[in-house]
Amino acid sequence: MSHHHDSELARQDPRLDISDTYLFRGTTGTVFVVNVNPLSGGGGFHDDESRYEIKVDTDGDAVEDITYRFTFSAPAADGSQRWELSRLDGAAARDRFADGPVLLTGTTGEPAQTPEGLRAWAGPAGDPFWIEGTVVTAVKTGIAQGTAPDLTDFEPARAANLFAGTTVQAIVLEVPDEAFGGAGAAIGFWGSTVLATDAGGWRQINRCANPLLNTLFDLEDAERHIDFNATEPAEDRDRYGAEILRAAERAAAAVGAVPDAAAHAARVRDLFLPDLLRYEVGSEAVFAVDRRNGRGLTDCVPEVMFELVLGAPVKLGLDASSATGVPSDVFPYLSVAGARH
């Protein structure tokens, strides 16, 4: 391989950077969304020995039982890319050297569907995420330093979405509910990106499930060889539980809104580790302080995450009208690239 896939530059390719994942009920089935490349969304998908994977846990052990794997070809003259979707089950779902049957092929920007109702779409879309930069910086700093967020310079009337007008590269997969046991079945989901190594193996570059988890707790430390993105959800509690306990307890104690900061921190750890989006098939998705069931495209997840971690609300001064474009009621559900509210 001549592209030196083990290099730091290759591993930091923004096309392999998962910005967000979503999980909700669509018009015909269960919808999984993986968004990548949030700051340079015109670059398409990585096409050189890489994979985009949707991981589904069906038995509650935080280990994937089903993997839906997307691969992309090099861009054509018009920028479009061919893609291929395969499915792997059981042990093969956890084996990056295994191959599964191809379910569907298509071209970016165009929906594709099987006779059984599975459908997929990939391409540029408006980023449905919104956040206020001053607020998230204050919260992140407070968690890192064990202090209450300093928002003295924040003016809610001047709040602005850090990602306004942003285009992402999105993968949208809608699967008939029966593939997971039908309505009422419990599943867990996370997205991952994988890149071939020069040694002939595969390296996981990025993984994502709960919004802002790694941002708020900074579970990356090259000096201590801590690489959250290279590990698996089933390992999360052992690897990262102590750090989340420490950080959440100090931050909650500084804010002073909960009676027992240690007990609160234990709840935070148990809510977010292992890192998956859990969902009851066939139900309405909601990511809220009092209930988390998948994640809808218009859920205000930063405010939810702030309150869950700190034990007190922190407002952005924004709502869904600040997002790029308006989600659609029909597949593939995301707003078109370049749209504005």
CSV table of C-alpha atoms in Angstrom, one decimal:
chain,number,residue,atom,x,y,z
A,1,MET,CA,0.0,0.0,0.0
A,2,SER,CA,1.5,3.3,-1.1
A,3,HIS,CA,-0.7,5.7,0.9
A,4,HIS,CA,0.9,5.1,4.3
A,5,HIS,CA,-2.4,4.3,6.1
A,6,ASP,CA,-0.6,4.1,9.4
A,7,SER,CA,0.4,7.7,9.3
A,8,GLU,CA,-1.1,10.3,11.6
A,9,LEU,CA,-2.3,12.3,8.5
A,10,ALA,CA,-4.3,9.3,7.2
A,11,ARG,CA,-5.9,8.6,10.6
A,12,GLN,CA,-7.0,12.2,10.9
A,13,ASP,CA,-8.6,12.4,7.5
A,14,PRO,CA,-11.8,14.4,8.1
A,15,ARG,CA,-13.7,12.0,5.8
A,16,LEU,CA,-13.4,9.4,8.5
A,17,ASP,CA,-14.4,11.8,11.3
A,18,ILE,CA,-17.9,10.9,12.6
A,19,SER,CA,-19.6,14.0,13.8
A,20,ASP,CA,-22.9,12.6,14.9
A,21,THR,CA,-25.1,9.5,14.9
A,22,TYR,CA,-28.9,9.4,15.0
A,23,LEU,CA,-31.4,6.5,15.6
A,24,PHE,CA,-35.2,6.9,15.1
A,25,ARG,CA,-38.3,5.5,13.6
A,26,GLY,CA,-38.7,6.4,9.9
A,27,THR,CA,-41.8,6.0,7.7
A,28,THR,CA,-41.1,2.3,7.1
A,29,GLY,CA,-38.5,1.1,9.6
A,30,THR,CA,-35.6,1.9,11.9
A,31,VAL,CA,-33.3,4.6,10.7
A,32,PHE,CA,-29.6,4.8,11.4
A,33,VAL,CA,-27.7,8.0,10.4
A,34,VAL,CA,-23.9,8.4,10.5
A,35,ASN,CA,-22.6,11.9,9.6
A,36,VAL,CA,-19.0,12.6,8.8
A,37,ASN,CA,-16.7,15.3,7.5
A,38,PRO,CA,-18.5,18.2,9.3
A,39,LEU,CA,-16.1,21.0,8.6
A,40,SER,CA,-15.1,20.2,5.0
A,41,GLY,CA,-18.3,18.5,3.8
A,42,GLY,CA,-17.5,18.8,0.1
A,43,GLY,CA,-14.8,16.2,0.2
A,44,GLY,CA,-17.0,13.1,-0.2
A,45,PHE,CA,-16.4,9.7,1.4
A,46,HIS,CA,-13.0,8.0,1.9
A,47,ASP,CA,-12.6,5.5,-0.9
A,48,ASP,CA,-9.1,4.0,-0.4
A,49,GLU,CA,-9.4,0.8,1.6
A,50,SER,CA,-11.8,2.2,4.2
A,51,ARG,CA,-15.1,1.2,5.7
A,52,TYR,CA,-18.1,2.9,7.3
A,53,GLU,CA,-19.9,0.6,9.7
A,54,ILE,CA,-23.2,0.7,11.5
A,55,LYS,CA,-22.9,-1.6,14.5
A,56,VAL,CA,-26.1,-3.1,16.1
A,57,ASP,CA,-26.2,-4.9,19.5
A,58,THR,CA,-29.3,-7.0,19.8
A,59,ASP,CA,-28.8,-8.7,23.1
A,60,GLY,CA,-27.6,-5.9,25.5
A,61,ASP,CA,-24.0,-6.9,25.9
A,62,ALA,CA,-22.5,-3.9,24.1
A,63,VAL,CA,-21.0,-6.2,21.4
A,64,GLU,CA,-22.2,-6.0,17.8
A,65,ASP,CA,-24.4,-8.8,16.6
A,66,ILE,CA,-25.1,-7.1,13.2
A,67,THR,CA,-22.7,-4.9,11.1
A,68,TYR,CA,-23.9,-3.0,8.1
A,69,ARG,CA,-20.8,-2.1,6.2
A,70,PHE,CA,-20.6,0.7,3.5
A,71,THR,CA,-17.7,1.0,1.1
A,72,PHE,CA,-17.2,3.8,-1.5
A,73,SER,CA,-15.5,4.0,-4.9
A,74,ALA,CA,-13.4,6.9,-6.1
A,75,PRO,CA,-15.3,9.9,-7.2
A,76,ALA,CA,-16.5,10.1,-10.8
A,77,ALA,CA,-15.9,13.3,-12.9
A,78,ASP,CA,-19.1,14.8,-11.5
A,79,GLY,CA,-18.1,14.0,-7.9
A,80,SER,CA,-20.5,11.2,-7.3
A,81,GLN,CA,-19.4,7.9,-5.8
A,82,ARG,CA,-20.6,4.4,-6.1
A,83,TRP,CA,-21.3,2.6,-2.8
A,84,GLU,CA,-21.9,-0.9,-1.7
A,85,LEU,CA,-23.7,-2.1,1.4
A,86,SER,CA,-23.1,-5.5,3.0
A,87,ARG,CA,-24.4,-7.2,6.2
A,88,LEU,CA,-22.4,-9.4,8.6
A,89,ASP,CA,-24.0,-11.3,11.4
A,90,GLY,CA,-22.8,-13.0,14.6
A,91,ALA,CA,-19.0,-13.6,14.8
A,92,ALA,CA,-18.6,-12.2,11.3
A,93,ALA,CA,-20.0,-8.8,12.5
A,94,ARG,CA,-17.0,-8.5,14.8
A,95,ASP,CA,-14.4,-9.7,12.3
A,96,ARG,CA,-13.0,-7.0,10.0
A,97,PHE,CA,-11.6,-9.7,7.7
A,98,ALA,CA,-15.0,-11.3,7.2
A,99,ASP,CA,-17.2,-10.7,4.2
A,100,GLY,CA,-20.9,-10.6,4.2
A,101,PRO,CA,-23.5,-10.7,1.4
A,102,VAL,CA,-24.0,-7.5,-0.5
A,103,LEU,CA,-27.5,-6.2,0.1
A,104,LEU,CA,-27.6,-3.0,-2.0
A,105,THR,CA,-25.5,-0.8,-4.3
A,106,GLY,CA,-26.0,2.7,-5.3
A,107,THR,CA,-24.7,6.2,-6.1
A,108,THR,CA,-24.3,9.1,-3.8
A,109,GLY,CA,-27.2,11.5,-3.8
A,110,GLU,CA,-29.7,8.8,-5.0
A,111,PRO,CA,-31.8,6.6,-2.8
A,112,ALA,CA,-31.7,2.8,-3.3
A,113,GLN,CA,-34.0,0.1,-2.0
A,114,THR,CA,-34.4,-3.7,-1.9
A,115,PRO,CA,-37.7,-5.4,-2.6
A,116,GLU,CA,-37.8,-6.3,1.1
A,117,GLY,CA,-37.9,-2.6,2.0
A,118,LEU,CA,-34.3,-2.0,3.2
A,119,ARG,CA,-33.2,1.4,1.8
A,120,ALA,CA,-30.1,3.4,1.9
A,121,TRP,CA,-28.8,6.9,0.8
A,122,ALA,CA,-25.4,8.5,1.1
A,123,GLY,CA,-24.3,12.0,0.1
A,124,PRO,CA,-24.0,15.6,1.2
A,125,ALA,CA,-26.6,17.0,3.5
A,126,GLY,CA,-27.3,20.0,5.8
A,127,ASP,CA,-25.9,19.4,9.3
A,128,PRO,CA,-28.8,19.0,11.7
A,129,PHE,CA,-26.6,19.6,14.7
A,130,TRP,CA,-26.5,23.0,16.5
A,131,ILE,CA,-24.4,24.3,19.4
A,132,GLU,CA,-23.2,27.6,20.8
A,133,GLY,CA,-19.4,27.8,20.8
A,134,THR,CA,-19.1,30.0,23.9
A,135,VAL,CA,-21.3,27.8,26.0
A,136,VAL,CA,-19.8,24.4,25.0
A,137,THR,CA,-16.3,25.8,25.7
A,138,ALA,CA,-17.4,27.0,29.1
A,139,VAL,CA,-18.9,23.7,30.0
A,140,LYS,CA,-16.0,21.7,28.7
A,141,THR,CA,-13.5,23.9,30.6
A,142,GLY,CA,-15.5,23.6,33.8
A,143,ILE,CA,-15.6,19.8,33.6
A,144,ALA,CA,-11.9,19.6,32.9
A,145,GLN,CA,-11.0,22.0,35.7
A,146,GLY,CA,-13.6,20.9,38.2
A,147,THR,CA,-15.3,24.3,38.3
A,148,ALA,CA,-18.7,25.7,37.4
A,149,PRO,CA,-19.0,26.9,33.8
A,150,ASP,CA,-18.0,30.5,33.5
A,151,LEU,CA,-20.7,32.2,31.3
A,152,THR,CA,-20.2,35.7,32.5
A,153,ASP,CA,-19.3,36.9,28.9
A,154,PHE,CA,-22.1,34.9,27.2
A,155,GLU,CA,-25.0,37.0,25.8
A,156,PRO,CA,-27.9,34.7,25.0
A,157,ALA,CA,-29.3,37.3,22.6
A,158,ARG,CA,-26.2,37.0,20.5
A,159,ALA,CA,-26.1,33.2,20.5
A,160,ALA,CA,-25.1,31.7,17.2
A,161,ASN,CA,-24.9,28.1,15.9
A,162,LEU,CA,-21.2,27.1,15.5
A,163,PHE,CA,-22.3,24.9,12.6
A,164,ALA,CA,-24.7,27.1,10.8
A,165,GLY,CA,-24.7,26.5,7.1
A,166,THR,CA,-22.5,23.4,7.5
A,167,THR,CA,-22.6,20.5,5.1
A,168,VAL,CA,-21.9,16.9,6.2
A,169,GLN,CA,-21.4,13.7,4.3
A,170,ALA,CA,-24.3,11.5,5.5
A,171,ILE,CA,-25.1,7.8,5.4
A,172,VAL,CA,-28.7,7.0,6.0
A,173,LEU,CA,-29.9,3.4,6.4
A,174,GLU,CA,-33.5,2.4,7.0
A,175,VAL,CA,-34.1,-1.2,8.0
A,176,PRO,CA,-37.5,-3.0,8.3
A,177,ASP,CA,-38.2,-3.4,12.0
A,178,GLU,CA,-38.6,-7.2,11.6
A,179,ALA,CA,-34.8,-7.4,11.0
A,180,PHE,CA,-34.4,-6.7,14.7
A,181,GLY,CA,-37.4,-8.8,16.0
A,182,GLY,CA,-40.1,-6.2,15.4
A,183,ALA,CA,-41.7,-3.5,17.5
A,184,GLY,CA,-40.6,-3.5,21.1
A,185,ALA,CA,-37.2,-5.1,20.5
A,186,ALA,CA,-34.3,-3.4,22.3
A,187,ILE,CA,-31.1,-2.5,20.3
A,188,GLY,CA,-28.0,-0.5,20.8
A,189,PHE,CA,-26.2,1.3,18.0
A,190,TRP,CA,-22.9,3.0,17.3
A,191,GLY,CA,-21.1,4.0,14.1
A,192,SER,CA,-17.4,3.4,13.3
A,193,THR,CA,-14.9,4.2,10.5
A,194,VAL,CA,-12.1,1.8,9.7
A,195,LEU,CA,-8.9,2.2,7.6
A,196,ALA,CA,-6.6,-0.5,6.2
A,197,THR,CA,-3.1,-0.6,7.7
A,198,ASP,CA,0.2,-1.0,5.9
A,199,ALA,CA,0.7,-4.3,7.8
A,200,GLY,CA,-2.4,-5.8,6.1
A,201,GLY,CA,-4.9,-5.3,9.0
A,202,TRP,CA,-7.6,-2.9,9.9
A,203,ARG,CA,-7.5,0.0,12.3
A,204,GLN,CA,-10.6,1.6,13.8
A,205,ILE,CA,-10.3,5.4,13.2
A,206,ASN,CA,-13.4,6.7,14.9
A,207,ARG,CA,-16.5,5.6,16.7
A,208,CYS,CA,-19.5,7.6,17.9
A,209,ALA,CA,-22.8,7.0,19.7
A,210,ASN,CA,-23.8,9.4,22.5
A,211,PRO,CA,-23.4,13.0,21.4
A,212,LEU,CA,-20.5,15.1,22.9
A,213,LEU,CA,-19.3,12.3,25.2
A,214,ASN,CA,-15.7,12.5,24.0
A,215,THR,CA,-15.9,16.3,23.7
A,216,LEU,CA,-17.0,16.8,27.3
A,217,PHE,CA,-14.8,14.2,28.9
A,218,ASP,CA,-11.8,14.3,26.5
A,219,LEU,CA,-11.2,10.6,26.5
A,220,GLU,CA,-8.1,10.9,24.3
A,221,ASP,CA,-4.5,11.2,25.7
A,222,ALA,CA,-1.7,10.3,23.3
A,223,GLU,CA,0.9,10.6,26.1
A,224,ARG,CA,-0.9,8.0,28.2
A,225,HIS,CA,-1.8,5.9,25.1
A,226,ILE,CA,-5.5,6.5,25.7
A,227,ASP,CA,-7.4,6.3,22.4
A,228,PHE,CA,-11.1,6.1,22.9
A,229,ASN,CA,-11.8,5.9,19.2
A,230,ALA,CA,-9.7,2.7,18.8
A,231,THR,CA,-11.5,0.8,21.5
A,232,GLU,CA,-14.9,-1.0,21.7
A,233,PRO,CA,-18.0,-0.2,23.7
A,234,ALA,CA,-17.8,-3.4,25.8
A,235,GLU,CA,-14.5,-2.1,27.2
A,236,ASP,CA,-15.8,1.4,28.1
A,237,ARG,CA,-16.6,1.0,31.7
A,238,ASP,CA,-13.3,-0.6,32.6
A,239,ARG,CA,-11.2,1.8,30.5
A,240,TYR,CA,-13.0,5.1,31.0
A,241,GLY,CA,-15.3,4.7,34.0
A,242,ALA,CA,-12.9,6.1,36.6
A,243,GLU,CA,-12.2,9.2,34.5
A,244,ILE,CA,-15.9,10.0,34.0
A,245,LEU,CA,-16.5,9.4,37.7
A,246,ARG,CA,-13.7,11.8,38.7
A,247,ALA,CA,-14.6,14.5,36.2
A,248,ALA,CA,-18.4,14.4,36.7
A,249,GLU,CA,-18.1,14.4,40.5
A,250,ARG,CA,-15.8,17.4,40.6
A,251,ALA,CA,-18.0,19.3,38.1
A,252,ALA,CA,-21.3,18.5,39.8
A,253,ALA,CA,-19.8,19.4,43.2
A,254,ALA,CA,-18.6,22.8,41.8
A,255,VAL,CA,-22.1,23.6,40.4
A,256,GLY,CA,-23.7,22.5,43.6
A,257,ALA,CA,-27.1,21.5,42.3
A,258,VAL,CA,-27.1,17.8,43.4
A,259,PRO,CA,-27.2,16.6,47.0
A,260,ASP,CA,-24.6,13.8,46.5
A,261,ALA,CA,-22.0,14.5,43.8
A,262,ALA,CA,-20.5,11.1,44.0
A,263,ALA,CA,-23.8,9.3,43.5
A,264,HIS,CA,-24.6,11.7,40.6
A,265,ALA,CA,-21.2,10.9,39.0
A,266,ALA,CA,-21.9,7.2,39.2
A,267,ARG,CA,-25.3,7.7,37.5
A,268,VAL,CA,-23.5,9.7,34.7
A,269,ARG,CA,-21.0,6.9,34.2
A,270,ASP,CA,-23.8,4.3,34.0
A,271,LEU,CA,-25.9,6.4,31.6
A,272,PHE,CA,-23.1,6.8,29.0
A,273,LEU,CA,-20.9,3.7,29.4
A,274,PRO,CA,-20.9,1.6,27.4
A,275,ASP,CA,-21.2,4.3,24.7
A,276,LEU,CA,-24.2,3.3,22.5
A,277,LEU,CA,-27.5,4.8,21.5
A,278,ARG,CA,-30.1,2.5,23.0
A,279,TYR,CA,-33.5,2.3,21.3
A,280,GLU,CA,-36.8,0.4,21.4
A,281,VAL,CA,-37.7,-0.6,17.9
A,282,GLY,CA,-40.9,0.9,16.5
A,283,SER,CA,-41.1,3.7,19.2
A,284,GLU,CA,-40.7,7.4,19.0
A,285,ALA,CA,-37.1,8.5,19.5
A,286,VAL,CA,-36.2,11.1,22.1
A,287,PHE,CA,-33.0,12.2,23.7
A,288,ALA,CA,-34.0,14.2,26.8
A,289,VAL,CA,-33.0,14.6,30.4
A,290,ASP,CA,-35.6,12.3,31.7
A,291,ARG,CA,-35.6,9.7,28.9
A,292,ARG,CA,-33.2,8.6,26.2
A,293,ASN,CA,-34.5,6.4,23.5
A,294,GLY,CA,-32.4,6.7,20.3
A,295,ARG,CA,-31.9,10.3,19.0
A,296,GLY,CA,-34.1,12.3,16.7
A,297,LEU,CA,-32.8,14.9,14.2
A,298,THR,CA,-34.2,17.9,16.2
A,299,ASP,CA,-33.4,16.8,19.8
A,300,CYS,CA,-31.4,19.6,21.6
A,301,VAL,CA,-28.7,17.2,22.7
A,302,PRO,CA,-26.1,19.7,24.0
A,303,GLU,CA,-28.5,21.0,26.6
A,304,VAL,CA,-29.4,17.5,27.6
A,305,MET,CA,-25.8,16.4,27.9
A,306,PHE,CA,-24.9,19.5,29.9
A,307,GLU,CA,-27.7,19.0,32.4
A,308,LEU,CA,-27.1,15.2,32.8
A,309,VAL,CA,-23.4,15.8,33.5
A,310,LEU,CA,-23.6,18.9,35.7
A,311,GLY,CA,-26.9,18.2,37.4
A,312,ALA,CA,-28.2,21.7,36.4
A,313,PRO,CA,-29.5,23.1,33.1
A,314,VAL,CA,-27.2,25.2,30.9
A,315,LYS,CA,-29.0,26.9,28.0
A,316,LEU,CA,-27.6,27.6,24.6
A,317,GLY,CA,-29.9,30.4,23.6
A,318,LEU,CA,-30.7,28.4,20.5
A,319,ASP,CA,-33.2,25.9,19.3
A,320,ALA,CA,-33.8,23.7,16.2
A,321,SER,CA,-34.5,26.7,14.1
A,322,SER,CA,-30.8,27.4,14.3
A,323,ALA,CA,-29.8,24.2,12.5
A,324,THR,CA,-28.9,24.1,8.9
A,325,GLY,CA,-32.0,23.5,6.9
A,326,VAL,CA,-35.2,21.7,8.0
A,327,PRO,CA,-35.3,17.9,8.3
A,328,SER,CA,-37.7,16.2,5.9
A,329,ASP,CA,-40.6,13.9,6.7
A,330,VAL,CA,-39.6,11.5,4.0
A,331,PHE,CA,-36.5,9.4,3.3
A,332,PRO,CA,-33.6,10.2,3.6
A,333,TYR,CA,-35.0,12.7,6.2
A,334,LEU,CA,-32.0,15.1,6.2
A,335,SER,CA,-32.1,18.6,4.8
A,336,VAL,CA,-30.4,19.3,1.4
A,337,ALA,CA,-26.8,20.5,1.4
A,338,GLY,CA,-26.5,24.2,1.5
A,339,ALA,CA,-30.0,24.7,2.9
A,340,ARG,CA,-30.7,27.4,5.5
A,341,HIS,CA,-33.6,27.7,7.9
